[in-house]
PDB file of C-alpha atoms in Angstrom:
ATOM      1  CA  UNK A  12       0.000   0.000   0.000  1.00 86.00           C
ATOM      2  CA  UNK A  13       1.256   3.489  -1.061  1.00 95.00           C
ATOM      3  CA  UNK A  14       2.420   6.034   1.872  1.00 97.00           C
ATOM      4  CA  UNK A  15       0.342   8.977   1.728  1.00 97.00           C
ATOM      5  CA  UNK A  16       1.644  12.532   0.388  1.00 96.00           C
ATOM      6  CA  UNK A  17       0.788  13.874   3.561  1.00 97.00           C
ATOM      7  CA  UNK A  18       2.631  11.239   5.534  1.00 97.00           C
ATOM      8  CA  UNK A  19       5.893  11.100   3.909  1.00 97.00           C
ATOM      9  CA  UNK A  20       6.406  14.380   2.431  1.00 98.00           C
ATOM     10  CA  UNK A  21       8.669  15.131  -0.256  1.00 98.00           C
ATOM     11  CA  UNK A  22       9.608  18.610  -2.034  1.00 97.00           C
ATOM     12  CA  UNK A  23       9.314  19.533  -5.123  1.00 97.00           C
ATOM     13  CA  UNK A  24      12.486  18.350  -6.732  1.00 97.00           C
ATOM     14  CA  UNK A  25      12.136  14.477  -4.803  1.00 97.00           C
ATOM     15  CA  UNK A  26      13.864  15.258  -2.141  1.00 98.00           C
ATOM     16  CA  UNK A  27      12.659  14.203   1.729  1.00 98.00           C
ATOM     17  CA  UNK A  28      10.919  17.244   3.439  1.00 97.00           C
ATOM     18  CA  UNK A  29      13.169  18.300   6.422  1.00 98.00           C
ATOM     19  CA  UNK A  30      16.432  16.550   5.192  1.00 98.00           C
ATOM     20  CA  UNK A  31      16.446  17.978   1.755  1.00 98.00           C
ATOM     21  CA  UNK A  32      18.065  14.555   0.777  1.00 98.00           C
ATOM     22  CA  UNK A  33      17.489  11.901  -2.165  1.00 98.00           C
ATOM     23  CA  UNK A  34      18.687   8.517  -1.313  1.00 98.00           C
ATOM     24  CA  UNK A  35      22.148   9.116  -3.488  1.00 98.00           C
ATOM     25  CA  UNK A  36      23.144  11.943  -0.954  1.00 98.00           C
ATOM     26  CA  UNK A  37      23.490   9.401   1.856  1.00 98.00           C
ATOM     27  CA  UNK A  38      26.055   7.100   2.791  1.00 98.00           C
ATOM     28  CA  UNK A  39      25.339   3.976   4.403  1.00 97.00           C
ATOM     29  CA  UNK A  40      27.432   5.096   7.257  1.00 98.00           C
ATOM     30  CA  UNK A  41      26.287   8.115   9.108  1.00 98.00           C
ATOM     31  CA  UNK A  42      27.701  10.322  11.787  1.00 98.00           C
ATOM     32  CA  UNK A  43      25.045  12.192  13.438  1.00 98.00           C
ATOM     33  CA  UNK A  44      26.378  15.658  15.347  1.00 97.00           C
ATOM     34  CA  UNK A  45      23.842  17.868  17.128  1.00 95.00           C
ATOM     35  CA  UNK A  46      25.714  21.198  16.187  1.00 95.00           C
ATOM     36  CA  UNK A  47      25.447  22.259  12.372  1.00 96.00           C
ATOM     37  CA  UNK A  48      29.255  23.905  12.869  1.00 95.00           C
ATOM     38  CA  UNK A  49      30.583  20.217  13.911  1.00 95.00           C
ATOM     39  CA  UNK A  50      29.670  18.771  10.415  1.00 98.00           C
ATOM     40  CA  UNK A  51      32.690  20.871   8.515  1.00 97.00           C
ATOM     41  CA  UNK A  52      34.933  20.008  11.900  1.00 96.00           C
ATOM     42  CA  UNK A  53      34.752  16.118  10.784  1.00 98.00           C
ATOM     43  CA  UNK A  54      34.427  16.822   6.885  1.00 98.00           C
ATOM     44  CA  UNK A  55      37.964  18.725   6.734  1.00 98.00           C
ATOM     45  CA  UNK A  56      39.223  15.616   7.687  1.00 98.00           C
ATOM     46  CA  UNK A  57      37.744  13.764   4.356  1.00 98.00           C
ATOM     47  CA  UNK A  58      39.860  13.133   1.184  1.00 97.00           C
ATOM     48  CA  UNK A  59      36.796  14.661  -0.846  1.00 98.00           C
ATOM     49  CA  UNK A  60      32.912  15.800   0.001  1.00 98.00           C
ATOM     50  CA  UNK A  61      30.991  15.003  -2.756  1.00 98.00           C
ATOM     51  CA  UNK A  62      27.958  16.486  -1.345  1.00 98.00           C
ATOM     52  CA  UNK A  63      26.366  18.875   1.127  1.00 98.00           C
ATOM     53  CA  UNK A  64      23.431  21.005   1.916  1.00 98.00           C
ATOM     54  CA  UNK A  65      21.540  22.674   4.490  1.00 97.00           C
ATOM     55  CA  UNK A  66      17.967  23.492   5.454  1.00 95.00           C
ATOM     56  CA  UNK A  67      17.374  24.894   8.870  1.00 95.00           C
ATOM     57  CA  UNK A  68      19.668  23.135  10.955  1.00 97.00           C
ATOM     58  CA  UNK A  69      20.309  20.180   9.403  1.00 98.00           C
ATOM     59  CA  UNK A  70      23.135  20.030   7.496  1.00 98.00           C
ATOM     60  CA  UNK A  71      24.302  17.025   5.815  1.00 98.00           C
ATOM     61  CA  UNK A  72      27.684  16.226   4.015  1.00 98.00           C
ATOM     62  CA  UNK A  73      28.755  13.485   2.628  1.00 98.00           C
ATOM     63  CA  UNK A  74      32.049  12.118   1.077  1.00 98.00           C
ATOM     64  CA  UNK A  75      35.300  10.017   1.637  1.00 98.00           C
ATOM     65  CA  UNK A  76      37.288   9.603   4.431  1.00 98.00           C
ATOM     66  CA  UNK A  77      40.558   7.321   3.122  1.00 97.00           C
ATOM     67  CA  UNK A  78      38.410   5.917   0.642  1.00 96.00           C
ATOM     68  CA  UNK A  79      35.255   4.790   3.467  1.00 97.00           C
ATOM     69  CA  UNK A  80      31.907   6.482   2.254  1.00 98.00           C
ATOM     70  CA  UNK A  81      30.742   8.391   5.316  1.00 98.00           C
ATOM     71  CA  UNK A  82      27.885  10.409   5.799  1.00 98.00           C
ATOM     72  CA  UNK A  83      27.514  13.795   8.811  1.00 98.00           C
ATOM     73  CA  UNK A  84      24.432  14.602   9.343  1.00 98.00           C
ATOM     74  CA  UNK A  85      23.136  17.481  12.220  1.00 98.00           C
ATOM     75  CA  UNK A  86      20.678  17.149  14.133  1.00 98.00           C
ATOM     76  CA  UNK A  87      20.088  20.290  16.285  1.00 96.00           C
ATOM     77  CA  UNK A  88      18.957  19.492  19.795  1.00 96.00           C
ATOM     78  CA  UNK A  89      16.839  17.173  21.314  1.00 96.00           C
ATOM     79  CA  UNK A  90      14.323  14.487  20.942  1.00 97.00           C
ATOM     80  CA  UNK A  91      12.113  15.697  18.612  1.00 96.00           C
ATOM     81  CA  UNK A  92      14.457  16.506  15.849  1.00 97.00           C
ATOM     82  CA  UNK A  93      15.940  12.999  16.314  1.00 98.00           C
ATOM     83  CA  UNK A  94      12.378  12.013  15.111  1.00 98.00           C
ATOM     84  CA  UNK A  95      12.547  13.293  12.403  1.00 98.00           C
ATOM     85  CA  UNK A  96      16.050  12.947  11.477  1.00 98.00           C
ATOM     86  CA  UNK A  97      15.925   9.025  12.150  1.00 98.00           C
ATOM     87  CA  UNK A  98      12.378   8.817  10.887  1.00 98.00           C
ATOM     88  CA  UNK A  99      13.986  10.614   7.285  1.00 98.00           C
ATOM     89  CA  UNK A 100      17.363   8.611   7.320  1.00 98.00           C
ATOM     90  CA  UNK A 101      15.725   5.697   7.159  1.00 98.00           C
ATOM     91  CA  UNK A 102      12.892   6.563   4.506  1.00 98.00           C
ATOM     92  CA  UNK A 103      15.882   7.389   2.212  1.00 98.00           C
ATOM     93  CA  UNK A 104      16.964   3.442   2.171  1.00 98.00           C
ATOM     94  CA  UNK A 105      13.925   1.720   3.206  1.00 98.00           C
ATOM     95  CA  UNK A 106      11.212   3.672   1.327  1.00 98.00           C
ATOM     96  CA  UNK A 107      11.012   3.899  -2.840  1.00 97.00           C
ATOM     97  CA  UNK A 108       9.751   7.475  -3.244  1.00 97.00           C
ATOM     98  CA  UNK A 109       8.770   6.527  -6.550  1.00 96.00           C
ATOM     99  CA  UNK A 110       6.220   4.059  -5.504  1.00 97.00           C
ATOM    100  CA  UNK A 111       5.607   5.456  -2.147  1.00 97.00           C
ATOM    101  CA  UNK A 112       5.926   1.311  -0.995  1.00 98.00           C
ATOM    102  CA  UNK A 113       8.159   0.240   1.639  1.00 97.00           C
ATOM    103  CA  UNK A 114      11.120  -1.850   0.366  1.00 97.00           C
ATOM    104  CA  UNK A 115      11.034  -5.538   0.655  1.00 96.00           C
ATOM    105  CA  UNK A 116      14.575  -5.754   1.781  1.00 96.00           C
ATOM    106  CA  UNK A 117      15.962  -3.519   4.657  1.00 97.00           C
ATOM    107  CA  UNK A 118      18.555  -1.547   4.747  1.00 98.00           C
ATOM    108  CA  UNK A 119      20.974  -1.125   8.272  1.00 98.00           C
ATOM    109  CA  UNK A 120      22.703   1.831   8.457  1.00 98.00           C
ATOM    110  CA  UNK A 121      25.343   2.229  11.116  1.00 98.00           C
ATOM    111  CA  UNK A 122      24.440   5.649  12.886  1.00 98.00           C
ATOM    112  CA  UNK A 123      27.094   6.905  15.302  1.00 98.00           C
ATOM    113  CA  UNK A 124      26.475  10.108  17.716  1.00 98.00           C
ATOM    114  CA  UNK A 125      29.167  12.396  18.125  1.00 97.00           C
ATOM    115  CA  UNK A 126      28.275  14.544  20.916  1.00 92.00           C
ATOM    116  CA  UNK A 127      29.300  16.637  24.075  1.00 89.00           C
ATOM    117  CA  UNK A 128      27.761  15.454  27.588  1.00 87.00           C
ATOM    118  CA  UNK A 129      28.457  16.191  30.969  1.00 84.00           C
ATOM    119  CA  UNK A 130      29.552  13.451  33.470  1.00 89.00           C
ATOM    120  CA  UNK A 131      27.287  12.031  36.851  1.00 86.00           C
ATOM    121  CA  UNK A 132      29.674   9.775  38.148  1.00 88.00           C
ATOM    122  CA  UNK A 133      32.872  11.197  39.716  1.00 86.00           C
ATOM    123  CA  UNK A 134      34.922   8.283  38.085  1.00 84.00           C
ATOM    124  CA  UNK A 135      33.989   9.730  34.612  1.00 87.00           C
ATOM    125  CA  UNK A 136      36.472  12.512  34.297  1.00 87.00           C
ATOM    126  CA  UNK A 137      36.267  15.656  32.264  1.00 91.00           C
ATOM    127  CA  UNK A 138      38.276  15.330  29.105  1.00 89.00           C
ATOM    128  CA  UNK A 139      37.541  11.748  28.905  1.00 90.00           C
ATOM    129  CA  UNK A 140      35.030   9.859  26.113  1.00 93.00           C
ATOM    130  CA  UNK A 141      32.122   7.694  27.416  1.00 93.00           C
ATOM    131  CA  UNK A 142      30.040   5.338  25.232  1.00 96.00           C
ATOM    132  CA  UNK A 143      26.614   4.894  26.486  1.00 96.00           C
ATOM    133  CA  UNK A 144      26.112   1.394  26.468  1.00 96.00           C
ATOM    134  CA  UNK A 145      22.608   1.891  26.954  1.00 97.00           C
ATOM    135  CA  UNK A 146      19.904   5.184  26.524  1.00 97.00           C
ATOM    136  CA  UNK A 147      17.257   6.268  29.396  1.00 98.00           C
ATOM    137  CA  UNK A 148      14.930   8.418  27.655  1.00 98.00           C
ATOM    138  CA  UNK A 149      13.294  10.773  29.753  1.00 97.00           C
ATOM    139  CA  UNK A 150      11.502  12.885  27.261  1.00 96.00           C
ATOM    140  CA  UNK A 151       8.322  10.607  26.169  1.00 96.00           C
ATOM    141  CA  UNK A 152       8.669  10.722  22.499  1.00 97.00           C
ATOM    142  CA  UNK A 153       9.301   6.804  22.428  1.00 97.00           C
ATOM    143  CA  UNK A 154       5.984   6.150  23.997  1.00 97.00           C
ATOM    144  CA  UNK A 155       4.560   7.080  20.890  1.00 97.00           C
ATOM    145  CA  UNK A 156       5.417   4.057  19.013  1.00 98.00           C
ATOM    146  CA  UNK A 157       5.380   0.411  19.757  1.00 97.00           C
ATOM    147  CA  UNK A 158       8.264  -0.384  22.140  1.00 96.00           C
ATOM    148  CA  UNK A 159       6.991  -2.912  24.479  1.00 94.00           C
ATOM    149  CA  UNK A 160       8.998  -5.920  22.759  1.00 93.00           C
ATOM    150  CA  UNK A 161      12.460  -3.384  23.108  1.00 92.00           C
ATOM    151  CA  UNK A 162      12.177  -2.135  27.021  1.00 90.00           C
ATOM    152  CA  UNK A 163      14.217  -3.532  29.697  1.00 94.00           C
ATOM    153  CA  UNK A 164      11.098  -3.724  32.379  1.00 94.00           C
ATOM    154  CA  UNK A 165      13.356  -5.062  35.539  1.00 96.00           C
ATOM    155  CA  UNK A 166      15.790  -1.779  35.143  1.00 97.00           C
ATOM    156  CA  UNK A 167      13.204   0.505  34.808  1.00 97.00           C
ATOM    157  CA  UNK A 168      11.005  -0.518  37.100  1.00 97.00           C
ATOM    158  CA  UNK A 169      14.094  -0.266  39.666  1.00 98.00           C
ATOM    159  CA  UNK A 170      15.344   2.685  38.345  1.00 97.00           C
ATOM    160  CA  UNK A 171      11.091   4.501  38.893  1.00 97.00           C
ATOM    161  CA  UNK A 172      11.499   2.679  42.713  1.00 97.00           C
ATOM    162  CA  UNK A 173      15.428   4.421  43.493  1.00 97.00           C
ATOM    163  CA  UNK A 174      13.786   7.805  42.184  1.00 97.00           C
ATOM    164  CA  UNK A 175      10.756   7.660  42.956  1.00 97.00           C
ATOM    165  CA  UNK A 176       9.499   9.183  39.423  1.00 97.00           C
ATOM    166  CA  UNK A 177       6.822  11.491  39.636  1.00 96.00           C
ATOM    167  CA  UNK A 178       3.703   9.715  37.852  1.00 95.00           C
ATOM    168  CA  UNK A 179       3.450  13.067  36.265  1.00 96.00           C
ATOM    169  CA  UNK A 180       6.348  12.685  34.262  1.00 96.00           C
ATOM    170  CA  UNK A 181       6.658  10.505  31.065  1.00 96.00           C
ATOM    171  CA  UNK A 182       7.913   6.647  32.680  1.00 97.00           C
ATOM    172  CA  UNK A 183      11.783   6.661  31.724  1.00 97.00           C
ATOM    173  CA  UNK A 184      12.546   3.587  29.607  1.00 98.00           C
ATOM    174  CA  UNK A 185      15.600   2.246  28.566  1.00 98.00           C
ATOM    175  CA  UNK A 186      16.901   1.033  25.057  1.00 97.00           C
ATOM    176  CA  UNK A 187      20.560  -0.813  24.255  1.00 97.00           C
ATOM    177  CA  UNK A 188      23.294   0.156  21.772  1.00 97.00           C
ATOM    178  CA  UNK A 189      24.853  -1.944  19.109  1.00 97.00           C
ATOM    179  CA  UNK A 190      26.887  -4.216  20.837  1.00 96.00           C
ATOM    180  CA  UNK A 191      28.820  -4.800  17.591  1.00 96.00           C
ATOM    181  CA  UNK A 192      29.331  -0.938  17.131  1.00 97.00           C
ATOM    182  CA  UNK A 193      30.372  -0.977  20.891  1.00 97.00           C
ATOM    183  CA  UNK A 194      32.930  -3.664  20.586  1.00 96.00           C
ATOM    184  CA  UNK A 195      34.509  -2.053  17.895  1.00 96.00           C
ATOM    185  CA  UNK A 196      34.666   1.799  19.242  1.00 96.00           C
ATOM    186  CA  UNK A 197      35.856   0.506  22.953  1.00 95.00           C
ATOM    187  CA  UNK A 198      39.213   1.159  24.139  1.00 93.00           C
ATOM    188  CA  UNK A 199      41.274   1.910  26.958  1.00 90.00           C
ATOM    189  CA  UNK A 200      40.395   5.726  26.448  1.00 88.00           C
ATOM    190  CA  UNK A 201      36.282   5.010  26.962  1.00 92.00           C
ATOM    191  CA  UNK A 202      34.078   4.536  29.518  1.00 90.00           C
ATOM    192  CA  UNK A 203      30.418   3.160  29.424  1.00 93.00           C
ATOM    193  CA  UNK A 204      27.336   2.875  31.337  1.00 93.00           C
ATOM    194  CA  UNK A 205      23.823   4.109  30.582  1.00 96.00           C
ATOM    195  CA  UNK A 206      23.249   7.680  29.193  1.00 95.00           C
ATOM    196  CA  UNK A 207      20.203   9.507  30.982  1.00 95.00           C
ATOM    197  CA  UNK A 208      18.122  11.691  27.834  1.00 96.00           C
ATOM    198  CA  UNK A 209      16.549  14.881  28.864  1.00 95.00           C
ATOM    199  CA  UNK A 210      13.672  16.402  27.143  1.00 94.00           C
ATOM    200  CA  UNK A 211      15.338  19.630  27.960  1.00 95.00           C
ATOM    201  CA  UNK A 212      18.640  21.393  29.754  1.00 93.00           C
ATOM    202  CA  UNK A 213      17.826  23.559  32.595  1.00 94.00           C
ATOM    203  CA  UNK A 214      15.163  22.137  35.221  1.00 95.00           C
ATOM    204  CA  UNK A 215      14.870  18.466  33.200  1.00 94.00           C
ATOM    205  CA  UNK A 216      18.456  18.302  33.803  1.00 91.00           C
ATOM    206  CA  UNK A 217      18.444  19.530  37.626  1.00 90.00           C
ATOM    207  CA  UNK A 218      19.587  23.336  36.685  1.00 89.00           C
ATOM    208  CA  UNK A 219      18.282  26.121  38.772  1.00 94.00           C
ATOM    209  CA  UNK A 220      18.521  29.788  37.607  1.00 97.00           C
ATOM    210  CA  UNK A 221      15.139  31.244  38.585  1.00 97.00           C
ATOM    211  CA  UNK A 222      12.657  28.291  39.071  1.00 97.00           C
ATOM    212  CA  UNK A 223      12.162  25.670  40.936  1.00 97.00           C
ATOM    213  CA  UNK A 224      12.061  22.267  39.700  1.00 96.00           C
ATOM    214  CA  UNK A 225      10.208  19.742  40.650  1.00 96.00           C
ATOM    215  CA  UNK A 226      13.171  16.995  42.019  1.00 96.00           C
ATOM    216  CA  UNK A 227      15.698  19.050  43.627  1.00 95.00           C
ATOM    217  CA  UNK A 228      17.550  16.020  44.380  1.00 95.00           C
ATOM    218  CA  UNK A 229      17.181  13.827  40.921  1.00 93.00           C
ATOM    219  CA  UNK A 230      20.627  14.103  40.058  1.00 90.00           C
ATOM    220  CA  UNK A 231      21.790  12.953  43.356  1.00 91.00           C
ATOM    221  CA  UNK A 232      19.266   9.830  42.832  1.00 94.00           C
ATOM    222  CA  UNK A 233      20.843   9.509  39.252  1.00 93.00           C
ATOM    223  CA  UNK A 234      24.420   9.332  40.753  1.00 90.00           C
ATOM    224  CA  UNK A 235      23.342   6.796  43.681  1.00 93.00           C
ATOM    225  CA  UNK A 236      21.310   4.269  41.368  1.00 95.00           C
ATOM    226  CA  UNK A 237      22.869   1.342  40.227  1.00 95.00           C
ATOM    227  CA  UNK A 238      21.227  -1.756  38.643  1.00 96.00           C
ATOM    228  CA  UNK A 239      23.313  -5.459  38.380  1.00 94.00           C
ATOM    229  CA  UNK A 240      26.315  -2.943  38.020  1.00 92.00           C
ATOM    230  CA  UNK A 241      24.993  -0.303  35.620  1.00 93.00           C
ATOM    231  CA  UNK A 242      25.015   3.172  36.476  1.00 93.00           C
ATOM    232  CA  UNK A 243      23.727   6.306  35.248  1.00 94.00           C
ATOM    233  CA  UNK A 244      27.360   7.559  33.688  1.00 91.00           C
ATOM    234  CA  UNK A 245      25.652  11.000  31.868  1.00 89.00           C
ATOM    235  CA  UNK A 246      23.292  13.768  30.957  1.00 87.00           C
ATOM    236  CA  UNK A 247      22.287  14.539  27.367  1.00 92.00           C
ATOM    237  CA  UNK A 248      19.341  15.346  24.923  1.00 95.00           C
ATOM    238  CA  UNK A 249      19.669  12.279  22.099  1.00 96.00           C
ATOM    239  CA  UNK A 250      20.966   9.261  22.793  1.00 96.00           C
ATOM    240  CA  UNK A 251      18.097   7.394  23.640  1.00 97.00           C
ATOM    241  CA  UNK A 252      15.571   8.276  20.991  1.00 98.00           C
ATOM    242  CA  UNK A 253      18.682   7.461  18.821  1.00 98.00           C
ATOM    243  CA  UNK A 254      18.959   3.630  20.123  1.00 98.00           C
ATOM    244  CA  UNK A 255      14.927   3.806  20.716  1.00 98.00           C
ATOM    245  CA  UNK A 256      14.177   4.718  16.957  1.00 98.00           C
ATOM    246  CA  UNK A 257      17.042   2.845  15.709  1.00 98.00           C
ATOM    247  CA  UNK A 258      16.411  -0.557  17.322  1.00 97.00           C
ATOM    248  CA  UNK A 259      12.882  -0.207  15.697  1.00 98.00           C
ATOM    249  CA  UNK A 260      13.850   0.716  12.285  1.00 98.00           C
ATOM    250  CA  UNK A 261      16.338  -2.111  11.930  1.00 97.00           C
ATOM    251  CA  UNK A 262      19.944   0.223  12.639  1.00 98.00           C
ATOM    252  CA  UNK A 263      22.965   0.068  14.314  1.00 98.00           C
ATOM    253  CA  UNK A 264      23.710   2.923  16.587  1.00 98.00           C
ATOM    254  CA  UNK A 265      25.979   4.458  18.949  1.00 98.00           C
ATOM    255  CA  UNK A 266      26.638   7.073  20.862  1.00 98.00           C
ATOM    256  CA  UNK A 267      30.282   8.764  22.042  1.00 97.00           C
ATOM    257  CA  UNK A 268      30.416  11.380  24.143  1.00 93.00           C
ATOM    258  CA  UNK A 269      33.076  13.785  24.572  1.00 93.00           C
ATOM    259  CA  UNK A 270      32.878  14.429  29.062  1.00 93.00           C
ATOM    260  CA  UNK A 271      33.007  18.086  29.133  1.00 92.00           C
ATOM    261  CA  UNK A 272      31.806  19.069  32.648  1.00 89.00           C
ATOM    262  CA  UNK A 273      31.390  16.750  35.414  1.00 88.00           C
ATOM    263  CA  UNK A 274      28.090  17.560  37.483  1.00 82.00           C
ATOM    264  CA  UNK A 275      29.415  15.561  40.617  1.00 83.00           C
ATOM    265  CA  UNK A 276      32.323  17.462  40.637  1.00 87.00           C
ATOM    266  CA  UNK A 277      31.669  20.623  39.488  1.00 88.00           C
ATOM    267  CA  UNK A 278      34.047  20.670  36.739  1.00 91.00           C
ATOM    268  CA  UNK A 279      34.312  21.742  33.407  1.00 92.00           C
ATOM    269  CA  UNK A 280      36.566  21.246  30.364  1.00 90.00           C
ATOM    270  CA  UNK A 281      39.402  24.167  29.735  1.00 89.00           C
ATOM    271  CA  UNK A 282      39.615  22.840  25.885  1.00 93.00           C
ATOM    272  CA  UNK A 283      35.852  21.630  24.827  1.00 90.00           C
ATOM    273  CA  UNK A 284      36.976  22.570  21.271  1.00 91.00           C
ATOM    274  CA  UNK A 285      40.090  20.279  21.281  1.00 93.00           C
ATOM    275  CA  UNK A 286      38.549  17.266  23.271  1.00 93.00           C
ATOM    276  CA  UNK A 287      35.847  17.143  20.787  1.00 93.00           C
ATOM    277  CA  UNK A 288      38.623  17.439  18.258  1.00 96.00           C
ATOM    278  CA  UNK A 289      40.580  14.227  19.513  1.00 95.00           C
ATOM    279  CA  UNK A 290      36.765  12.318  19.608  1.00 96.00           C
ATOM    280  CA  UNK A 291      35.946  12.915  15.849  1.00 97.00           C
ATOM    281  CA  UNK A 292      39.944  11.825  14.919  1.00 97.00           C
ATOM    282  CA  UNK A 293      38.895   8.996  17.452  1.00 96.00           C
ATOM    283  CA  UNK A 294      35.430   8.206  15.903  1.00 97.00           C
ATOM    284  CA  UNK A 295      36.831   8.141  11.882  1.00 97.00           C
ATOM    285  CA  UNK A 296      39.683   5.681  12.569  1.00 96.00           C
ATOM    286  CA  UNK A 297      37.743   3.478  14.462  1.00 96.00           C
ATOM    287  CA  UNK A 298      35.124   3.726  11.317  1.00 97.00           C
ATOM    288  CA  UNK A 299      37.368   2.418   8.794  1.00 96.00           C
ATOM    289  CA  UNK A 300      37.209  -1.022  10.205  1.00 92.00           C
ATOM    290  CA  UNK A 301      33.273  -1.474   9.376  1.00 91.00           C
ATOM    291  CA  UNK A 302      32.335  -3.597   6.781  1.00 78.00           C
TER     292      UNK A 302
END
């Protein structure tokens, strides 16, 4: 059955509404940044960019990086533009626009975050890189689609006990990363543990400047929880609707995460610019050995 106009909507000249991308543009290999700046920080790395366009804040370039097709994509901030980002990425490789039909073979594509967080564990230091073995998402957007046969019940259940989550809130729930992605980007310069996604920066996140929040002490509960040895390593705004999303659609993702403050400690990064700098050099050699 054809996919309405008004469900998957496409521009004039074929390309995918928010994107502004035809299937060619896209590389089976995609490095999503949140920052639009970040995509020409990895791309002066590549031998040659064969494409790249922008509209609004998501910017896309795509070309070679010694001779490995790679694809940077940004994403702005936060949940709901990973909806749509993920939602578009895959309708370029799963979807014939011609047709409007889904694709009777599915396309993976390996989706790696490149992204800044800050640290809840004392043991994570600033100016070190984190994987997040698993997302919480906080934010709710994954309760709109069908993710009963994906959650990890026992931890989240624990996790809404240790809190005590207000019933107000959206229930947190918890989705894995590639474990074949995580093999491969692990090293003796990462971390991992499971990455805690905020639907926003200041009071979903803890931060006070002139109102109150509703948990004064969530971040303390956050650093305290542990579940059969997995803690709550770091705060961000993506990584879980990227594994939610992605282990739905069939895709391998992954999220690294260069530790620019730590919130236990109450430290920041003096060089932001070049730690993030040694994580995309990190991310792209550790690339080439995909298949």
């Amino acid at each position: 059955m054809a996919i309405k106009e008004s469900e998957l909507i496409l521009n004039p000249d074929g390309s995918v509404y928010h994107l502004n991308l035809k299937p060619e543009h896209i590389a089976h290999t995609i490095i999503l940044v949140g920052d639009q700046d970040r995509v020409s920080k990895i791309t002066k790395h590549f031998d040659s960019v064969e494409y790249s366009i922008q509209k609004r804040e998501f910017k896309t370039e795509t070309g070679l990086y010694k001779g490995k097709r790679i694809s940077v994509v940004s994403t702005g901030i936060g949940c709901d533009n990973i909806d749509i980002v993920l939602n578009e990425l895959d309708a370029l490789v799963n979807i014939d626009f011609e047709t409007r039909t889904i694709k009777k073979e599915i396309t993976s594509l390996n989706i790696i975050r490149v992204g800044t967080s800050g640290s809840l564990q004392k043991e994570v230091p600033v100016d070190s890189f984190a994987i997040s073995a698993y997302g919480l998402d906080f934010s709710g957007m994954l309760h709109f689609y069908n993710i009963e046969n994906f959650r990890h019940k026992a931890f989240e259940s624990a996790f809404v006990e240790h809190t005590q989550w207000n019933s107000n809130k959206s229930l947190p729930v918890l989705f894995t990363n590639s474990k074949t992605l995580e093999a491969l980007f692990t090293s003796e310069e990462t971390s991992s543990g499971v990455t805690a996604t905020a639907s926003g920066f200041y009071g979903p996140q803890g931060r006070v400047l002139r109102l109150s929040i509703q948990d004064e002490d969530l971040n303390d509960k956050l650093h305290s929880f542990s579940f059969e040895g997995l803690k709550v390593v770091n705060f961000e705004m993506e990584t879980a609707a990227i594994y939610g999303l992605s282990a739905l659609l069939g895709h391998n993702a992954l999220s690294l995460n260069a530790i620019i403050a730590n919130r236990a400690t109450g430290e920041f990064s003096r060089d932001p610019g070049q730690l993030v700098e040694r994580l995309i050099t990190y991310t792209l050699n550790r690339i080439l050995n995909l298949k």
